[in-house]
Amino acid sequence: MGSPGRLLTAAVRRLRLRVGIKPSTAMARYLSTCPPARAVIYDQHGPPDQVLRVADVAPPEIGDRDVCVRMLAAPINPSDLNRIEGVYPVRPPLPAAVAGYEGVGQVHALGPAVDSDYLSPGDWVIPSPPSFGTWQTYVVKPAAAWHRVRSDVPPQYAATVTVNPLTALRMLGDFVNLSPGDTLVQNGATSIVGQCIIQLAKLHGLHTINIIRDRPGWEEAKDKLKQLGADEVFTQSQLDSIKNVKSLLGALPEPALGLNCVGGNAASVIMKFLRQSGTMVTYGGMSKKPVTISTSSFIFKDLSLRGFWLQKWMNSDKAEESRTMIDYLLSLVHEGKLKYEMELTPFSDFRLALDKALGKHGSRPKQVLSF
Ligand SMILES: NC(=O)c1ccc[n+]([C@@H]2O[C@H](COP(=O)([O-])OP(=O)(O)OC[C@H]3O[C@@H](n4cnc5c(N)ncnc54)[C@H](OP(=O)(O)O)[C@@H]3O)[C@@H](O)[C@H]2O)c1
């Protein structure tokens, strides 16, 4: 059997041959302006609940090679909040920046130079690679910036397929050559990335050890992750009280790969689980606490600490490859092999969705704005 990295690549290749999304035969509709849009805007960086405002914006012009898209759904991701706060390395220019980075919409109108075989009114499209300004009712971008996706999945999956599921797919293949039967350990397992890791790992015969934080409802969260295919799920406090975490592995092999999106103690416990010469990949910092490693873990275990940033990966020469992977991930959604918890909130209730995403209502599933 091949490694998960090779298996994933082969699956994506097969899909490329199979999908061949057919050119739409619908009549293209050429317009010079989009309808007026309502958008979530910020003029300065700061706490999102203080600096964001919802406002009408002038109808954007549709250039010759542009496409006007009516947005259907867009998530509120942690990195969207970091961009608004001004703590993310790449941010849109101010003032009057429109928030949001990924989402799905329906083609509303085309510029006159856009080939209607490439895109037609009614097609579902996502910005690919993701780009600024998805939290608004209409978006205009050049045709080449849009990727047509299948429309037979719930819109919230098309809206969220890039940032988190693609990160999960890449991290499984890019760092350690895992074979079916191997184990990986991750924290933040209730996140969308975490839920995708569990299911993609299971699809390729890998075992997962999952760490979640202590919070009301953790038992229910644990059951849900088990239903997705998690082998083991522990709360942070369960692990803090155990001297030798490896005694919890049972028959599972020691993990070669650890995935960290939390930092602090939740990262330290991943390193305790890792086998000799294992690798921990950090891709998020939800606790806002630093990653610290003991001297002995470096000297006696020879651990490797790496980092992953999807935006950097997509800015390389991977644009076409990433679209094929997105099609693959949406085919898994369509087949019922990839699912994750989300809560759709109407755009008119933006403030409520934002407060939930900021954790003001306790732990909530991913907030997805529905336009
Ligand atoms: N590097 C990259 O390219 C890349 C790409 C995608 C995502 N990410 C990062 O991956 C992480 C997960 O993103 P997502 O969209 O999948 O997350 P999400 O679905 O929005 O879920 C948020 C996760 O963070 C946990 N969490 C929230 N506050 C926390 C805290 N103070 N301490 C510990 N855990 C906390 C939540 O746990 P509960 O369930 O207990 O509330 C939940 O598991 C984020 O840090 C995001 O920035 C990075």
PDB file of C-alpha atoms in Angstrom, residues 31-213:
ATOM      1  CA  LEU A  31     -23.662  43.769 -17.748  1.00  0.00           C
ATOM      2  CA  SER A  32     -21.472  46.790 -17.040  1.00  0.00           C
ATOM      3  CA  THR A  33     -22.282  47.080 -13.318  1.00  0.00           C
ATOM      4  CA  CYS A  34     -23.153  44.740 -10.476  1.00  0.00           C
ATOM      5  CA  PRO A  35     -26.240  45.474  -8.332  1.00  0.00           C
ATOM      6  CA  PRO A  36     -25.538  47.616  -5.234  1.00  0.00           C
ATOM      7  CA  ALA A  37     -23.927  45.536  -2.500  1.00  0.00           C
ATOM      8  CA  ARG A  38     -24.112  45.463   1.291  1.00  0.00           C
ATOM      9  CA  ALA A  39     -20.761  44.795   2.884  1.00  0.00           C
ATOM     10  CA  VAL A  40     -18.934  44.349   6.178  1.00  0.00           C
ATOM     11  CA  ILE A  41     -16.304  47.090   6.189  1.00  0.00           C
ATOM     12  CA  TYR A  42     -13.473  48.296   8.423  1.00  0.00           C
ATOM     13  CA  ASP A  43     -11.425  51.487   8.212  1.00  0.00           C
ATOM     14  CA  GLN A  44      -8.902  50.682  10.937  1.00  0.00           C
ATOM     15  CA  HIS A  45      -7.593  47.622  12.727  1.00  0.00           C
ATOM     16  CA  GLY A  46      -8.906  46.696  16.156  1.00  0.00           C
ATOM     17  CA  PRO A  47     -11.359  44.406  17.984  1.00  0.00           C
ATOM     18  CA  PRO A  48     -13.755  43.119  15.277  1.00  0.00           C
ATOM     19  CA  ASP A  49     -16.869  43.901  17.311  1.00  0.00           C
ATOM     20  CA  GLN A  50     -15.718  47.541  17.526  1.00  0.00           C
ATOM     21  CA  VAL A  51     -14.241  48.315  14.107  1.00  0.00           C
ATOM     22  CA  LEU A  52     -16.626  46.465  11.770  1.00  0.00           C
ATOM     23  CA  ARG A  53     -19.674  48.148  10.259  1.00  0.00           C
ATOM     24  CA  VAL A  54     -22.281  46.906   7.769  1.00  0.00           C
ATOM     25  CA  ALA A  55     -22.891  49.448   4.995  1.00  0.00           C
ATOM     26  CA  ASP A  56     -24.196  49.828   1.445  1.00  0.00           C
ATOM     27  CA  VAL A  57     -21.488  50.181  -1.167  1.00  0.00           C
ATOM     28  CA  ALA A  58     -21.738  51.661  -4.652  1.00  0.00           C
ATOM     29  CA  PRO A  59     -22.493  49.137  -7.427  1.00  0.00           C
ATOM     30  CA  PRO A  60     -19.069  47.921  -8.572  1.00  0.00           C
ATOM     31  CA  GLU A  61     -18.216  48.230 -12.275  1.00  0.00           C
ATOM     32  CA  ILE A  62     -17.743  45.002 -14.236  1.00  0.00           C
ATOM     33  CA  GLY A  63     -14.614  45.264 -16.371  1.00  0.00           C
ATOM     34  CA  ASP A  64     -14.283  43.434 -19.695  1.00  0.00           C
ATOM     35  CA  ARG A  65     -12.757  40.333 -18.097  1.00  0.00           C
ATOM     36  CA  ASP A  66     -14.604  40.537 -14.753  1.00  0.00           C
ATOM     37  CA  VAL A  67     -17.354  38.440 -13.285  1.00  0.00           C
ATOM     38  CA  CYS A  68     -19.995  39.729 -10.879  1.00  0.00           C
ATOM     39  CA  VAL A  69     -20.948  37.112  -8.306  1.00  0.00           C
ATOM     40  CA  ARG A  70     -23.898  37.108  -5.916  1.00  0.00           C
ATOM     41  CA  MET A  71     -22.525  35.635  -2.704  1.00  0.00           C
ATOM     42  CA  LEU A  72     -24.371  32.682  -1.190  1.00  0.00           C
ATOM     43  CA  ALA A  73     -22.320  31.880   1.903  1.00  0.00           C
ATOM     44  CA  ALA A  74     -19.038  32.847   3.596  1.00  0.00           C
ATOM     45  CA  PRO A  75     -17.498  31.645   6.869  1.00  0.00           C
ATOM     46  CA  ILE A  76     -16.045  33.623   9.757  1.00  0.00           C
ATOM     47  CA  ASN A  77     -12.642  31.989  10.208  1.00  0.00           C
ATOM     48  CA  PRO A  78     -10.166  32.752  13.015  1.00  0.00           C
ATOM     49  CA  SER A  79      -7.773  34.228  10.416  1.00  0.00           C
ATOM     50  CA  ASP A  80     -10.511  36.659   9.239  1.00  0.00           C
ATOM     51  CA  LEU A  81     -10.686  37.986  12.793  1.00  0.00           C
ATOM     52  CA  ASN A  82      -6.873  38.183  12.982  1.00  0.00           C
ATOM     53  CA  ARG A  83      -6.786  40.220   9.745  1.00  0.00           C
ATOM     54  CA  ILE A  84      -9.334  42.677  11.145  1.00  0.00           C
ATOM     55  CA  GLU A  85      -7.355  42.885  14.413  1.00  0.00           C
ATOM     56  CA  GLY A  86      -4.257  43.688  12.358  1.00  0.00           C
ATOM     57  CA  VAL A  87      -2.212  40.756  13.665  1.00  0.00           C
ATOM     58  CA  TYR A  88      -2.173  38.716  10.429  1.00  0.00           C
ATOM     59  CA  PRO A  89       0.837  39.136   8.132  1.00  0.00           C
ATOM     60  CA  VAL A  90      -1.225  39.776   4.968  1.00  0.00           C
ATOM     61  CA  ARG A  91      -4.105  42.259   5.223  1.00  0.00           C
ATOM     62  CA  PRO A  92      -6.228  44.253   2.749  1.00  0.00           C
ATOM     63  CA  PRO A  93      -5.418  47.966   2.371  1.00  0.00           C
ATOM     64  CA  LEU A  94      -7.328  50.417   4.602  1.00  0.00           C
ATOM     65  CA  PRO A  95      -9.630  52.312   4.792  1.00  0.00           C
ATOM     66  CA  ALA A  96     -12.855  50.736   3.530  1.00  0.00           C
ATOM     67  CA  ALA A  97     -11.529  47.170   3.527  1.00  0.00           C
ATOM     68  CA  VAL A  98     -14.248  44.558   3.001  1.00  0.00           C
ATOM     69  CA  ALA A  99     -13.796  41.645   5.422  1.00  0.00           C
ATOM     70  CA  GLY A 100     -13.895  37.923   4.619  1.00  0.00           C
ATOM     71  CA  TYR A 101     -11.538  35.734   2.629  1.00  0.00           C
ATOM     72  CA  GLU A 102     -13.372  32.651   1.329  1.00  0.00           C
ATOM     73  CA  GLY A 103     -16.954  31.829   0.374  1.00  0.00           C
ATOM     74  CA  VAL A 104     -19.176  30.650  -2.448  1.00  0.00           C
ATOM     75  CA  GLY A 105     -21.380  32.624  -4.794  1.00  0.00           C
ATOM     76  CA  GLN A 106     -23.392  32.319  -7.964  1.00  0.00           C
ATOM     77  CA  VAL A 107     -22.346  34.011 -11.194  1.00  0.00           C
ATOM     78  CA  HIS A 108     -24.669  36.978 -11.739  1.00  0.00           C
ATOM     79  CA  ALA A 109     -23.162  38.676 -14.804  1.00  0.00           C
ATOM     80  CA  LEU A 110     -20.076  38.580 -16.999  1.00  0.00           C
ATOM     81  CA  GLY A 111     -17.863  41.223 -18.565  1.00  0.00           C
ATOM     82  CA  PRO A 112     -18.067  41.186 -22.390  1.00  0.00           C
ATOM     83  CA  ALA A 113     -14.665  39.498 -22.839  1.00  0.00           C
ATOM     84  CA  VAL A 114     -15.409  36.531 -20.573  1.00  0.00           C
ATOM     85  CA  ASP A 115     -15.870  33.282 -22.466  1.00  0.00           C
ATOM     86  CA  SER A 116     -19.321  31.958 -21.562  1.00  0.00           C
ATOM     87  CA  ASP A 117     -17.954  28.418 -21.898  1.00  0.00           C
ATOM     88  CA  TYR A 118     -15.638  29.224 -18.966  1.00  0.00           C
ATOM     89  CA  LEU A 119     -18.344  30.671 -16.696  1.00  0.00           C
ATOM     90  CA  SER A 120     -22.066  31.294 -17.123  1.00  0.00           C
ATOM     91  CA  PRO A 121     -24.747  32.950 -15.018  1.00  0.00           C
ATOM     92  CA  GLY A 122     -25.948  30.535 -12.355  1.00  0.00           C
ATOM     93  CA  ASP A 123     -22.626  28.696 -11.957  1.00  0.00           C
ATOM     94  CA  TRP A 124     -21.355  28.289  -8.413  1.00  0.00           C
ATOM     95  CA  VAL A 125     -17.881  29.754  -7.967  1.00  0.00           C
ATOM     96  CA  ILE A 126     -15.358  30.262  -5.183  1.00  0.00           C
ATOM     97  CA  PRO A 127     -12.460  32.732  -5.140  1.00  0.00           C
ATOM     98  CA  SER A 128      -9.428  30.537  -5.784  1.00  0.00           C
ATOM     99  CA  PRO A 129      -6.989  31.174  -4.254  1.00  0.00           C
ATOM    100  CA  PRO A 130      -9.162  32.815  -1.592  1.00  0.00           C
ATOM    101  CA  SER A 131      -9.011  36.606  -1.597  1.00  0.00           C
ATOM    102  CA  PHE A 132     -10.238  39.610   0.340  1.00  0.00           C
ATOM    103  CA  GLY A 133     -13.805  40.852   0.444  1.00  0.00           C
ATOM    104  CA  THR A 134     -16.202  37.886   0.624  1.00  0.00           C
ATOM    105  CA  TRP A 135     -18.443  39.328   3.351  1.00  0.00           C
ATOM    106  CA  GLN A 136     -20.629  41.253   0.944  1.00  0.00           C
ATOM    107  CA  THR A 137     -23.688  40.484  -1.128  1.00  0.00           C
ATOM    108  CA  TYR A 138     -22.043  41.021  -4.562  1.00  0.00           C
ATOM    109  CA  VAL A 139     -18.355  40.654  -5.434  1.00  0.00           C
ATOM    110  CA  VAL A 140     -16.577  41.550  -8.684  1.00  0.00           C
ATOM    111  CA  LYS A 141     -13.260  39.867  -9.530  1.00  0.00           C
ATOM    112  CA  PRO A 142     -11.499  38.895 -12.768  1.00  0.00           C
ATOM    113  CA  ALA A 143     -12.861  35.664 -14.272  1.00  0.00           C
ATOM    114  CA  ALA A 144      -9.531  33.890 -13.698  1.00  0.00           C
ATOM    115  CA  ALA A 145      -9.850  34.508  -9.939  1.00  0.00           C
ATOM    116  CA  TRP A 146     -12.986  32.342  -9.764  1.00  0.00           C
ATOM    117  CA  HIS A 147     -13.120  28.543  -9.753  1.00  0.00           C
ATOM    118  CA  ARG A 148     -16.343  26.826 -10.760  1.00  0.00           C
ATOM    119  CA  VAL A 149     -17.439  24.206  -8.213  1.00  0.00           C
ATOM    120  CA  ARG A 150     -20.181  21.620  -8.124  1.00  0.00           C
ATOM    121  CA  SER A 151     -23.555  22.927  -6.928  1.00  0.00           C
ATOM    122  CA  ASP A 152     -24.921  19.632  -5.586  1.00  0.00           C
ATOM    123  CA  VAL A 153     -23.398  20.072  -2.115  1.00  0.00           C
ATOM    124  CA  PRO A 154     -24.737  22.346   0.646  1.00  0.00           C
ATOM    125  CA  PRO A 155     -23.437  25.893  -0.001  1.00  0.00           C
ATOM    126  CA  GLN A 156     -21.759  26.088   3.406  1.00  0.00           C
ATOM    127  CA  TYR A 157     -19.373  23.294   2.323  1.00  0.00           C
ATOM    128  CA  ALA A 158     -18.460  25.009  -0.953  1.00  0.00           C
ATOM    129  CA  ALA A 159     -17.976  28.215   1.070  1.00  0.00           C
ATOM    130  CA  THR A 160     -15.546  26.622   3.516  1.00  0.00           C
ATOM    131  CA  VAL A 161     -13.718  24.035   1.419  1.00  0.00           C
ATOM    132  CA  THR A 162     -10.469  25.902   0.894  1.00  0.00           C
ATOM    133  CA  VAL A 163      -9.055  27.356   4.109  1.00  0.00           C
ATOM    134  CA  ASN A 164      -9.616  24.443   6.480  1.00  0.00           C
ATOM    135  CA  PRO A 165     -10.167  21.152   4.579  1.00  0.00           C
ATOM    136  CA  LEU A 166      -7.330  21.915   2.159  1.00  0.00           C
ATOM    137  CA  THR A 167      -5.030  22.714   5.083  1.00  0.00           C
ATOM    138  CA  ALA A 168      -5.911  19.334   6.611  1.00  0.00           C
ATOM    139  CA  LEU A 169      -5.251  17.529   3.314  1.00  0.00           C
ATOM    140  CA  ARG A 170      -1.883  19.219   2.794  1.00  0.00           C
ATOM    141  CA  MET A 171      -0.633  18.671   6.330  1.00  0.00           C
ATOM    142  CA  LEU A 172      -1.355  14.942   6.115  1.00  0.00           C
ATOM    143  CA  GLY A 173       0.779  14.605   3.017  1.00  0.00           C
ATOM    144  CA  ASP A 174       3.502  17.245   3.204  1.00  0.00           C
ATOM    145  CA  PHE A 175       5.575  16.571   6.316  1.00  0.00           C
ATOM    146  CA  VAL A 176       5.858  12.908   7.281  1.00  0.00           C
ATOM    147  CA  ASN A 177       5.633   9.879   5.030  1.00  0.00           C
ATOM    148  CA  LEU A 178       2.810   8.090   6.821  1.00  0.00           C
ATOM    149  CA  SER A 179       1.669   4.553   6.004  1.00  0.00           C
ATOM    150  CA  PRO A 180      -1.697   2.955   6.717  1.00  0.00           C
ATOM    151  CA  GLY A 181      -1.676   1.812  10.337  1.00  0.00           C
ATOM    152  CA  ASP A 182       0.413   4.806  11.518  1.00  0.00           C
ATOM    153  CA  THR A 183      -0.848   7.237  14.142  1.00  0.00           C
ATOM    154  CA  LEU A 184      -0.959  11.015  14.365  1.00  0.00           C
ATOM    155  CA  VAL A 185      -1.821  13.222  17.333  1.00  0.00           C
ATOM    156  CA  GLN A 186      -3.550  16.606  17.176  1.00  0.00           C
ATOM    157  CA  ASN A 187      -4.945  19.278  19.473  1.00  0.00           C
ATOM    158  CA  GLY A 188      -7.874  21.590  18.670  1.00  0.00           C
ATOM    159  CA  ALA A 189      -9.576  18.472  17.329  1.00  0.00           C
ATOM    160  CA  THR A 190     -13.044  20.082  17.413  1.00  0.00           C
ATOM    161  CA  SER A 191     -11.951  22.733  14.879  1.00  0.00           C
ATOM    162  CA  ILE A 192     -12.934  22.260  11.249  1.00  0.00           C
ATOM    163  CA  VAL A 193      -9.319  21.451  10.413  1.00  0.00           C
ATOM    164  CA  GLY A 194      -9.337  18.900  13.248  1.00  0.00           C
ATOM    165  CA  GLN A 195     -12.584  17.277  12.098  1.00  0.00           C
ATOM    166  CA  CYS A 196     -11.224  17.030   8.542  1.00  0.00           C
ATOM    167  CA  ILE A 197      -7.941  15.524   9.771  1.00  0.00           C
ATOM    168  CA  ILE A 198      -9.858  12.774  11.575  1.00  0.00           C
ATOM    169  CA  GLN A 199     -11.908  11.833   8.496  1.00  0.00           C
ATOM    170  CA  LEU A 200      -9.130  12.144   5.894  1.00  0.00           C
ATOM    171  CA  ALA A 201      -6.805  10.140   8.136  1.00  0.00           C
ATOM    172  CA  LYS A 202      -9.431   7.426   8.586  1.00  0.00           C
ATOM    173  CA  LEU A 203      -9.988   7.271   4.801  1.00  0.00           C
ATOM    174  CA  HIS A 204      -6.299   6.403   4.436  1.00  0.00           C
ATOM    175  CA  GLY A 205      -6.055   3.910   7.276  1.00  0.00           C
ATOM    176  CA  LEU A 206      -4.366   6.249   9.773  1.00  0.00           C
ATOM    177  CA  HIS A 207      -5.181   6.395  13.489  1.00  0.00           C
ATOM    178  CA  THR A 208      -5.773   9.672  15.318  1.00  0.00           C
ATOM    179  CA  ILE A 209      -5.269  10.709  18.924  1.00  0.00           C
ATOM    180  CA  ASN A 210      -7.239  13.862  19.557  1.00  0.00           C
ATOM    181  CA  ILE A 211      -6.952  16.485  22.272  1.00  0.00           C
ATOM    182  CA  ILE A 212      -9.811  18.873  23.033  1.00  0.00           C
ATOM    183  CA  ARG A 213     -10.016  21.666  25.558  1.00  0.00           C
TER     184      ARG A 213
END
